[in-house]
Coordinates of N, CA and C in Angstrom, one line a residue:
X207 N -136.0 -56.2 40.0 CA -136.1 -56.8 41.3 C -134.7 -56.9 41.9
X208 N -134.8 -56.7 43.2 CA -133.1 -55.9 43.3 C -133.0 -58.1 44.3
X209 N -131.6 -58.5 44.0 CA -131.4 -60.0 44.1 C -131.4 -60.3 45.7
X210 N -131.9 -61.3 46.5 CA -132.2 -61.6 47.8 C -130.4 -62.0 48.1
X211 N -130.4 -61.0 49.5 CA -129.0 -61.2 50.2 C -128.3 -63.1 50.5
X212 N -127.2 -63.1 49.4 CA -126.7 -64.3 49.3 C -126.9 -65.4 50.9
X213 N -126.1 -64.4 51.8 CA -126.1 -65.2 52.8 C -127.5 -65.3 54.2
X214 N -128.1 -64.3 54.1 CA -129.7 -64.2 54.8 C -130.2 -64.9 53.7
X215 N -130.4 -65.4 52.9 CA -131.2 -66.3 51.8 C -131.0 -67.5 52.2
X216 N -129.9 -68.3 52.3 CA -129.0 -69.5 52.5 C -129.5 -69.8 54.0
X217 N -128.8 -68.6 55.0 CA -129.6 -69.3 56.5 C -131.2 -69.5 56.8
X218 N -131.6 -68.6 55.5 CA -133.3 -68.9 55.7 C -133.7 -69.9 55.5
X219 N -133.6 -70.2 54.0 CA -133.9 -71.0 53.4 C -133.1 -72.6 53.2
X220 N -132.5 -72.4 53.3 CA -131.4 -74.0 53.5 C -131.2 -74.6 54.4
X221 N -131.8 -75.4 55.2 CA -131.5 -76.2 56.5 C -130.6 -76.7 56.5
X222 N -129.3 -76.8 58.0 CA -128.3 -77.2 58.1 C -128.2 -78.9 58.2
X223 N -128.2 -79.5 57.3 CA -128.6 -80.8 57.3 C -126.8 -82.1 57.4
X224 N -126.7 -83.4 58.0 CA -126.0 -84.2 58.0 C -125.5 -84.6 56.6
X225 N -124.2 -84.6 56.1 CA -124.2 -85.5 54.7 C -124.4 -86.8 54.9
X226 N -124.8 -87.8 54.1 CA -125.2 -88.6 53.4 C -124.0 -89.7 53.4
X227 N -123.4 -90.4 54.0 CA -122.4 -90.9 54.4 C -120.8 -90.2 55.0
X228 N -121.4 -89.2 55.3 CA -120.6 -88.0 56.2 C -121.1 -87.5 57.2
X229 N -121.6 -88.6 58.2 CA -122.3 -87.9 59.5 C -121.1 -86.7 60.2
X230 N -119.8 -87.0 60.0 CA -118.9 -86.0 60.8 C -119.2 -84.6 60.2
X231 N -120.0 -84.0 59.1 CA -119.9 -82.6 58.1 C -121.6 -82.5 58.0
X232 N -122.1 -81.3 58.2 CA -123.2 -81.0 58.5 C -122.9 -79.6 57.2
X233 N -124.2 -79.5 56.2 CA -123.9 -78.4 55.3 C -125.3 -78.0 55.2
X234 N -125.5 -76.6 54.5 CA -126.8 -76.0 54.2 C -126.9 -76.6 53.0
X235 N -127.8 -77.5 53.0 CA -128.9 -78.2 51.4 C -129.9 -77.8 50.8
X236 N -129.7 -77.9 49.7 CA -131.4 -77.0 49.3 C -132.2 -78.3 49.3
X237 N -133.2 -77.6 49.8 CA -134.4 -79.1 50.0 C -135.6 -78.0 49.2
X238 N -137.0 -79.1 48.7 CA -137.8 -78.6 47.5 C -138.6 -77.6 48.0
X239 N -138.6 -77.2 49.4 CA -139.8 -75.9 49.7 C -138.1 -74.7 49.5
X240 N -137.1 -74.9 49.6 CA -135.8 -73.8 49.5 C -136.0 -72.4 48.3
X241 N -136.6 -72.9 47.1 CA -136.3 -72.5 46.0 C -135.6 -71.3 45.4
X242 N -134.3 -72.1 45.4 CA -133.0 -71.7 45.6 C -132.7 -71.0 44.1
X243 N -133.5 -71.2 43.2 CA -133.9 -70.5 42.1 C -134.0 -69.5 41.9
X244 N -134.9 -69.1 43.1 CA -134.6 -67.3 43.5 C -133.4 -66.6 43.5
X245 N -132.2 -67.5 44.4 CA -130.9 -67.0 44.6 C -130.5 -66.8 43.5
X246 N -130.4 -68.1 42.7 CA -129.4 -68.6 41.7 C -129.3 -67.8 40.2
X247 N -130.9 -67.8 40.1 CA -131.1 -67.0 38.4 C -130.9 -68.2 37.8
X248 N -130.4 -68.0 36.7 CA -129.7 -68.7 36.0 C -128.8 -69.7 36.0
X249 N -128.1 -69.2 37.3 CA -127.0 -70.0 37.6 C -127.5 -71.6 38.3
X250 N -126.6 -72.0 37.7 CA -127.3 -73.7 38.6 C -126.2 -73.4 40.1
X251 N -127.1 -74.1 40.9 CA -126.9 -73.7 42.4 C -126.2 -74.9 42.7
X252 N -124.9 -75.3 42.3 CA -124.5 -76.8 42.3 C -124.1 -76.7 44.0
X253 N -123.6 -75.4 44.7 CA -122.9 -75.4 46.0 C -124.4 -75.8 46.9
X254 N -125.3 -76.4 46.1 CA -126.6 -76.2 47.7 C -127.0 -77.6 47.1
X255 N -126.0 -78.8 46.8 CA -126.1 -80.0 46.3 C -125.5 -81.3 46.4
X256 N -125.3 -82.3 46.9 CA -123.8 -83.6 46.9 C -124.0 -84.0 45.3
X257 N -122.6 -83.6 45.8 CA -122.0 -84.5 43.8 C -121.2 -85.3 44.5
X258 N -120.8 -86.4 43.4 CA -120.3 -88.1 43.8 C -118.9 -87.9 44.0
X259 N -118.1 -87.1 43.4 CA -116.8 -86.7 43.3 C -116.4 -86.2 44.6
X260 N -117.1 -85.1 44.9 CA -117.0 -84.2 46.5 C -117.3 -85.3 47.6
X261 N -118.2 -85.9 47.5 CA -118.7 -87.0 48.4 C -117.7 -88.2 48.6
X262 N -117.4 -88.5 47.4 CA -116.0 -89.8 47.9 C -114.7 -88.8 48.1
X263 N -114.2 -88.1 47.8 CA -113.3 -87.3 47.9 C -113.2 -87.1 49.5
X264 N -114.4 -86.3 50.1 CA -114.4 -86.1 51.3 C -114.0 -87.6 52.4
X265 N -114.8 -88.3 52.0 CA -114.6 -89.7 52.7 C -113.3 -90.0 52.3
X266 N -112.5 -89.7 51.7 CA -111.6 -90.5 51.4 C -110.1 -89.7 52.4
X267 N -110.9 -88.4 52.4 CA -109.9 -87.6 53.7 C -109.8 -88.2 54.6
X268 N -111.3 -88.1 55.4 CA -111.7 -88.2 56.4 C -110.9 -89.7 57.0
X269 N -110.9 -90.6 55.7 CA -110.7 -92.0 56.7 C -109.1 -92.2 56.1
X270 N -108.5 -91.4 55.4 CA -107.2 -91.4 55.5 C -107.0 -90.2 55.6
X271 N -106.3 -89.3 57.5 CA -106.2 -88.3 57.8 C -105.0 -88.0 57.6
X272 N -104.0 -88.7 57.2 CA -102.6 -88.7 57.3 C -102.2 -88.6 55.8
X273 N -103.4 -88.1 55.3 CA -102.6 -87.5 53.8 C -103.1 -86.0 53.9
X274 N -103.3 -85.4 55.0 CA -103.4 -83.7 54.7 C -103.4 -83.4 55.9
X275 N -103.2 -83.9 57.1 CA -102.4 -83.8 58.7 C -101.4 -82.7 58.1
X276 N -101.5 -81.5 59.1 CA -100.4 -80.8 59.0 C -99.9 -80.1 57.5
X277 N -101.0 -80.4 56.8 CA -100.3 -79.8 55.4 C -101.3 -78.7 54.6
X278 N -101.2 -78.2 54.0 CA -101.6 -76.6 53.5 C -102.1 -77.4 51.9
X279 N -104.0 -77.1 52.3 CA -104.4 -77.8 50.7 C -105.5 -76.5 50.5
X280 N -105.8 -77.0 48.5 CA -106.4 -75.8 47.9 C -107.8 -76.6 47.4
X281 N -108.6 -76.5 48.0 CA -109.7 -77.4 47.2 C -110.6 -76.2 46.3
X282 N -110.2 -76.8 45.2 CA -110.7 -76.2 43.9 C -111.9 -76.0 43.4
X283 N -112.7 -75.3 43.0 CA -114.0 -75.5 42.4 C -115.0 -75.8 44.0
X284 N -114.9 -75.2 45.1 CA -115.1 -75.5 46.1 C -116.4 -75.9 46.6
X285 N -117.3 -75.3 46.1 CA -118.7 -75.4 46.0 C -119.1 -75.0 47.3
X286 N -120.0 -76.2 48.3 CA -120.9 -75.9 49.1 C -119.2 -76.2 50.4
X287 N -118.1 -76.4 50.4 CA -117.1 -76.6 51.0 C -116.8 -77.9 51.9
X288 N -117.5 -79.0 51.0 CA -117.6 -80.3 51.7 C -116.1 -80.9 51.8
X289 N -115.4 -80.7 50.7 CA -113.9 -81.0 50.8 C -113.0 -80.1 51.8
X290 N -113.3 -79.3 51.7 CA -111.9 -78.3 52.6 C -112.3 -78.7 54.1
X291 N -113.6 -78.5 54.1 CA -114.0 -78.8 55.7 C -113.9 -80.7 55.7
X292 N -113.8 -81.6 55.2 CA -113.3 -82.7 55.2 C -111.9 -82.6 55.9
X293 N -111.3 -81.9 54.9 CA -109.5 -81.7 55.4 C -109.0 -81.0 56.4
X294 N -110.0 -80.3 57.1 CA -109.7 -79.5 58.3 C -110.1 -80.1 59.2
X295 N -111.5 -81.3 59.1 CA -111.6 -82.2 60.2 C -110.6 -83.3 60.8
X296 N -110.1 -83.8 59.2 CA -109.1 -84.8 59.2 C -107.4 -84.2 59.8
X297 N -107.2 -82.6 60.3 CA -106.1 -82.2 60.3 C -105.1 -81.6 59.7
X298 N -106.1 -81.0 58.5 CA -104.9 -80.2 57.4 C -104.9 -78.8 58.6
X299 N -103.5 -78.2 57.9 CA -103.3 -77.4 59.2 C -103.9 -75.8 58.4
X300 N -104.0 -75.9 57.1 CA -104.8 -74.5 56.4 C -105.4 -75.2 55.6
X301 N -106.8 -74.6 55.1 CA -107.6 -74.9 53.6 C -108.2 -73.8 52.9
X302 N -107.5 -73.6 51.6 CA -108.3 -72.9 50.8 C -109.2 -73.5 50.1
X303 N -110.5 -72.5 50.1 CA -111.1 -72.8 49.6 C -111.8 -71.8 48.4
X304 N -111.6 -72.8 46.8 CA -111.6 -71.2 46.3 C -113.2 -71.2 45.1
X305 N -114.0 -70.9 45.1 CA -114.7 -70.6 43.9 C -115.2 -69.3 43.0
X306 N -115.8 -69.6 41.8 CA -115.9 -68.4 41.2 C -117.4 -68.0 41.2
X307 N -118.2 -68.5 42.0 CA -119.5 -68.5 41.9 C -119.7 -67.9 43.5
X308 N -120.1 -66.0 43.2 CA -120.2 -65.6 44.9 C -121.4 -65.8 45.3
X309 N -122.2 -66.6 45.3 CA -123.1 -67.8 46.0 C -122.8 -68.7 46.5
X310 N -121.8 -69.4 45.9 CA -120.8 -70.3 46.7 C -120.0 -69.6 47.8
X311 N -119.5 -69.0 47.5 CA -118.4 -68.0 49.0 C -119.7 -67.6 49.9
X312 N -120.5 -67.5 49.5 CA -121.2 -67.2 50.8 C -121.8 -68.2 51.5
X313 N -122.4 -69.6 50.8 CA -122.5 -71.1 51.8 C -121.0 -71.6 52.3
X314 N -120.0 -71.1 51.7 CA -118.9 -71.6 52.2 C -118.1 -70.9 53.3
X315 N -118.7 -69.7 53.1 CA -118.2 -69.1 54.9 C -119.4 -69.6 55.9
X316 N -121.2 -69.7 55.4 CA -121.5 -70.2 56.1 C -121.6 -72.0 56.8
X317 N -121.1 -72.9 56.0 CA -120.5 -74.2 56.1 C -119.9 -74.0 57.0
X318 N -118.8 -73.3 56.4 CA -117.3 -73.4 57.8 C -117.9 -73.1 59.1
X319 N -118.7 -72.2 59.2 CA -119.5 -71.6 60.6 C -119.7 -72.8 61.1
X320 N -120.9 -73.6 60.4 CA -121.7 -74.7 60.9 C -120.8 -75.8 61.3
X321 N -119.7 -76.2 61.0 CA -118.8 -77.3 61.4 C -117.6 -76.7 62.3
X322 N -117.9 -75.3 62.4 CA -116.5 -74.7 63.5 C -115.5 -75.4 62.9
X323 N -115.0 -75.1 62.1 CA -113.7 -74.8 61.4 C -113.2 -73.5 60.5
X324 N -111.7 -73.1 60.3 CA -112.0 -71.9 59.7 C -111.4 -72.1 58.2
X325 N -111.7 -71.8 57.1 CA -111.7 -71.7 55.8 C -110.9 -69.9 55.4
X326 N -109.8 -70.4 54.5 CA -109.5 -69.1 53.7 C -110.4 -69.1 52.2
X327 N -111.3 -68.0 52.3 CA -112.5 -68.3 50.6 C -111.9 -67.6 50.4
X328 N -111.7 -67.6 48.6 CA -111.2 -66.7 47.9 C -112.1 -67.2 46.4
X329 N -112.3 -65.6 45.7 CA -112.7 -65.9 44.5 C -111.7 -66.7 43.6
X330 N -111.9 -67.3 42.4 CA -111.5 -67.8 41.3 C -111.6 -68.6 40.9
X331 N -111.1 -69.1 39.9 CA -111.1 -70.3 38.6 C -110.1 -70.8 38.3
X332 N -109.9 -72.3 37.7 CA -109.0 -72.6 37.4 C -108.3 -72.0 36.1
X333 N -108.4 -71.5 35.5 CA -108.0 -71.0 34.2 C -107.3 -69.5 34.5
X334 N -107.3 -68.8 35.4 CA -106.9 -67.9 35.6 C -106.0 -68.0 37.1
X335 N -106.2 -69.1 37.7 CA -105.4 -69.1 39.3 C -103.7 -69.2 38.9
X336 N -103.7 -68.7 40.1 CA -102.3 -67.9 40.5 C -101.4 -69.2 41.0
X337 N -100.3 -70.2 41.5 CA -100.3 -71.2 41.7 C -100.1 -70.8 43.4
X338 N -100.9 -71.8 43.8 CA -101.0 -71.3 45.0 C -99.8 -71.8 46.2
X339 N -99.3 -71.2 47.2 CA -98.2 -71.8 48.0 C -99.3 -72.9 49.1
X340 N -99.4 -73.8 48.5 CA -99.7 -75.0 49.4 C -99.2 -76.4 49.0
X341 N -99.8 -77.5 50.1 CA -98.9 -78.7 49.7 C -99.9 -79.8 48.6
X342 N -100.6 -79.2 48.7 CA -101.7 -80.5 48.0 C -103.0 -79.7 47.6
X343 N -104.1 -80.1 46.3 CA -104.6 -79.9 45.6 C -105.9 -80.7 45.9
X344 N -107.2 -80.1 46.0 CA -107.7 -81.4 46.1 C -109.4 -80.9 45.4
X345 N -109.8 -81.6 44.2 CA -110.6 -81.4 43.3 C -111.6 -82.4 43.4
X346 N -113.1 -82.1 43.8 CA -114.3 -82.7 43.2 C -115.5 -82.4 42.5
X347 N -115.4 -82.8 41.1 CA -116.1 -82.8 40.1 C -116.1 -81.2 39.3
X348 N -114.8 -81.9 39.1 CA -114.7 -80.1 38.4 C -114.2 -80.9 36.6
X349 N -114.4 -81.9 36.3 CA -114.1 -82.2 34.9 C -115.3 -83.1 34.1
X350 N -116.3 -82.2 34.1 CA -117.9 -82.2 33.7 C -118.0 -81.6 32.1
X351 N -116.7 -81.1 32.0 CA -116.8 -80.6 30.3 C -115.4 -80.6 30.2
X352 N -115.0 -80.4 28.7 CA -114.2 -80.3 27.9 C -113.2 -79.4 27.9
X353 N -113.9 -78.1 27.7 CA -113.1 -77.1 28.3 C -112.2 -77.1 29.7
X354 N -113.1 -77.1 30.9 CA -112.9 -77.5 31.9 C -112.0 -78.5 32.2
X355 N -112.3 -79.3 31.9 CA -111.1 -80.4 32.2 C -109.7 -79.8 32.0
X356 N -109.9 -79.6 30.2 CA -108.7 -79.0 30.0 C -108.0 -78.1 30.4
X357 N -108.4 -76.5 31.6 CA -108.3 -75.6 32.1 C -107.5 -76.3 33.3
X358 N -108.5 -77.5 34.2 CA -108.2 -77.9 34.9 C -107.0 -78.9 35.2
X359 N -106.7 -79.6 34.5 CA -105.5 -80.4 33.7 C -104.3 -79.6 33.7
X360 N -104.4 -78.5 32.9 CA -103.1 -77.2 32.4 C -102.7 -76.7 33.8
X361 N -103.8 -76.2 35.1 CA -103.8 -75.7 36.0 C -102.7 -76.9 36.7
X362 N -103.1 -78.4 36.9 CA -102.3 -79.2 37.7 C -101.5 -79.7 37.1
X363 N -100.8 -79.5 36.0 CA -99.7 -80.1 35.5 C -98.6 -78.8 35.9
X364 N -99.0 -77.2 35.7 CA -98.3 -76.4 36.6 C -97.9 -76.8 38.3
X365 N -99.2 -77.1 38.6 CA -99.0 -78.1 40.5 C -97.3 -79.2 40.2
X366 N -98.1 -79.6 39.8 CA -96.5 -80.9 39.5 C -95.5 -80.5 39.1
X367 N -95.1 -79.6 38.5 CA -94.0 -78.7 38.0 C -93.0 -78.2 39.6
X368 N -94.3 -77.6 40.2 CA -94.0 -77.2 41.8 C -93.9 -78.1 42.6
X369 N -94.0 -79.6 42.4 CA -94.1 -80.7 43.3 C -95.2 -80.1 44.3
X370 N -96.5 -79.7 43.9 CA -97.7 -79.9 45.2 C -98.9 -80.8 44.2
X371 N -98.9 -81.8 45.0 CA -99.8 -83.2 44.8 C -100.9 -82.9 44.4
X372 N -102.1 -83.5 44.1 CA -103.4 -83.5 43.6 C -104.3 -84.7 43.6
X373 N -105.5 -84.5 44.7 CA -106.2 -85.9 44.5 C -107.6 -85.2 43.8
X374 N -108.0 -85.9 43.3 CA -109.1 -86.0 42.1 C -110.8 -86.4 43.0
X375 N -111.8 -86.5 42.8 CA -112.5 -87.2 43.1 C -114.0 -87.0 41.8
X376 N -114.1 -88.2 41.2 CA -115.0 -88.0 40.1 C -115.6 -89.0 40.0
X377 N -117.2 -89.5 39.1 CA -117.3 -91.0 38.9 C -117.2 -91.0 37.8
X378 N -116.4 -90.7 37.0 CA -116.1 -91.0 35.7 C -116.8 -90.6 34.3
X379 N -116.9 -89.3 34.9 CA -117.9 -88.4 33.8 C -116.3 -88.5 32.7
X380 N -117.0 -88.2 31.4 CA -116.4 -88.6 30.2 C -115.2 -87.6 29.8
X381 N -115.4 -86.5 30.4 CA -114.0 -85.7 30.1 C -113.1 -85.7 31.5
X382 N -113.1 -86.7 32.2 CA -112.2 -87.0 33.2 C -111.0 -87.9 31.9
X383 N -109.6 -87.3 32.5 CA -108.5 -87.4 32.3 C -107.8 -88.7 32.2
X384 N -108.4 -90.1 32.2 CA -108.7 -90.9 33.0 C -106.7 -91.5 32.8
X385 N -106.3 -90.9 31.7 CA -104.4 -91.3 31.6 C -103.7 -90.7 32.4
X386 N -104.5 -89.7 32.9 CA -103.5 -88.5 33.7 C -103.5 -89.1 35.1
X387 N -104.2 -90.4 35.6 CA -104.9 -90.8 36.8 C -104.8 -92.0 37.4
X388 N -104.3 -92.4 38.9 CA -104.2 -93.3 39.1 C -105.3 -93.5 40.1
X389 N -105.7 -94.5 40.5 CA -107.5 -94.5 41.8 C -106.3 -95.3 42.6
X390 N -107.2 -94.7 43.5 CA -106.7 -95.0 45.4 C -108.0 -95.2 46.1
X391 N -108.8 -94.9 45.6 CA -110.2 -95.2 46.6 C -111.5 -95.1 45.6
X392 N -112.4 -95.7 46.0 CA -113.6 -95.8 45.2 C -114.9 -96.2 46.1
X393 N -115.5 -95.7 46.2 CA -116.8 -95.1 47.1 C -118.5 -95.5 46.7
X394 N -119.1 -96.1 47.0 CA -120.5 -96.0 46.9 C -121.1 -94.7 47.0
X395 N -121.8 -93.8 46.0 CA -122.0 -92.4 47.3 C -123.5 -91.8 46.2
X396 N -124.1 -91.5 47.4 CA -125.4 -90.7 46.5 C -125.7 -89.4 46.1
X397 N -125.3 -88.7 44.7 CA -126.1 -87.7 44.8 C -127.1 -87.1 45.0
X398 N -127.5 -86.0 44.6 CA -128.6 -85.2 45.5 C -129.7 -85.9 44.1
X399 N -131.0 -86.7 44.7 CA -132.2 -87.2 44.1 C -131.8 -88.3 43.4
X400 N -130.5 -89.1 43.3 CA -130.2 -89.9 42.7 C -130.1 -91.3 43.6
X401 N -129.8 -92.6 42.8 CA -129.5 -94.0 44.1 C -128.0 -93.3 43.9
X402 N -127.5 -94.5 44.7 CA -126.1 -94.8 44.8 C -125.2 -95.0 44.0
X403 N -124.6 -94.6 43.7 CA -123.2 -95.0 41.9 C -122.0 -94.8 42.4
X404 N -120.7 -95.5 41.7 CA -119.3 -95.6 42.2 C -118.7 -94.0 41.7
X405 N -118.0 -93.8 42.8 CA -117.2 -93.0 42.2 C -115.2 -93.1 43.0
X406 N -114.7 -92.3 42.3 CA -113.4 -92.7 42.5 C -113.1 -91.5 43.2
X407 N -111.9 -92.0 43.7 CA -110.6 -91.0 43.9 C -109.3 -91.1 43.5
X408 N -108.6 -90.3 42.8 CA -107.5 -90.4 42.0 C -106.2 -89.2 42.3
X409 N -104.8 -89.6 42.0 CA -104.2 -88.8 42.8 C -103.7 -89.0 40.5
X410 N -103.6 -87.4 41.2 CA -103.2 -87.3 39.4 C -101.3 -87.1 38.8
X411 N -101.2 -87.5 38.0 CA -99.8 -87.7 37.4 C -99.6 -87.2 36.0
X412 N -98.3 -87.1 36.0 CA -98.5 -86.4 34.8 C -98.4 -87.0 33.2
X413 N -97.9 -88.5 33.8 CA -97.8 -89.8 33.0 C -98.0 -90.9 34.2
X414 N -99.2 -91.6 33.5 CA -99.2 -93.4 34.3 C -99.0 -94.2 33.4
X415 N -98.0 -94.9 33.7 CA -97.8 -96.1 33.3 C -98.5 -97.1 32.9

């Protein structure tokens, strides 16, 4: 069965819906008649979903705009592009946005549409990325496993080497870094089918005290 076109799938099927304590960011969600399963295969469809990390992360732009005003950031593991488009509302003056899932690149050019902002997508991973010429880093819920973390961790301690910053946003899933990390903000926020649970935001270091 030859696979249904990424992004005619997504505008069919995924309604452009408000986030969930982000009335300013409107994204394609998969809701239960979507069955986004068709897209996905195999793949879990995490870009057509709110995770707690992307969700305070985003809020945490949004209401402090004067940490990516005018400055060139890379949001990592990008997904449905709740973060980049957070930092382009709040004033970053470029956002990459980069994932390795081209299901994602295709809600994330269509995202950017829906909020009229423009997004640079690019494929990749952190384990293999190139360091990128920007000022700041900005990751949610990309330290869900072991590996990962670690990929992700090696990737930003290269950032810090180059002096370009990194904020974190996670609720404290168990292979979060938690020594590498200081919190700056912490959020009420709902995943997709879940209540409400805290999650943080953290600007990462390469030693805390």
């Amino acid at each position: 069965m030859t696979p249904p076109d990424a992004a005619a799938f997504i505008r069919a099927h995924l309604p452009v819906l408000p986030v969930p304590g982000l009335p300013e960011i409107h994204l394609h969600k998969a809701v239960p008649a979507s069955g986004v399963g068709r897209l996905a295969g195999d793949e879990a469809p995490y870009w057509a979903h709110y995770w707690a990390g992307g969700l305070a992360l985003a809020r945490y732009v949004l209401d402090h705009p004067e940490r990516v005003a005018g400055r060139r950031v890379l949001d990592l593991g990008a997904g449905s592009g709740l973060v980049a488009i957070a930092a382009m509302k709040a004033g970053a003056r470029d956002a990459i946005a980069i994932d390795a899932d081209p299901h994602a690149l295709a809600a994330l050019a269509l995202n950017a549409a829906a909020n009229a902002v423009s997004l640079d997508i690019r494929a990749g991973d952190a384990a293999s990325l190139v360091l990128p010429d920007v000022d700041m880093i900005l990751i949610g819920d990309l330290f869900y496993s072991d590996d990962l973390a670690e990929a992700v961790t090696a990737f930003l301690d290269r950032c810090l080497d180059r002096g370009i910053e990194a904020l974190v946003g996670d609720p404290w899933r168990r292979p979060l870094p938690l020594a590498r990390l200081r919190e700056v903000a912490r959020y009420d926020v709902a995943e997709t089918g879940m209540a409400p649970k805290p999650s943080g935001v953290f600007r990462f270091h390469r030693n805390v005290a």
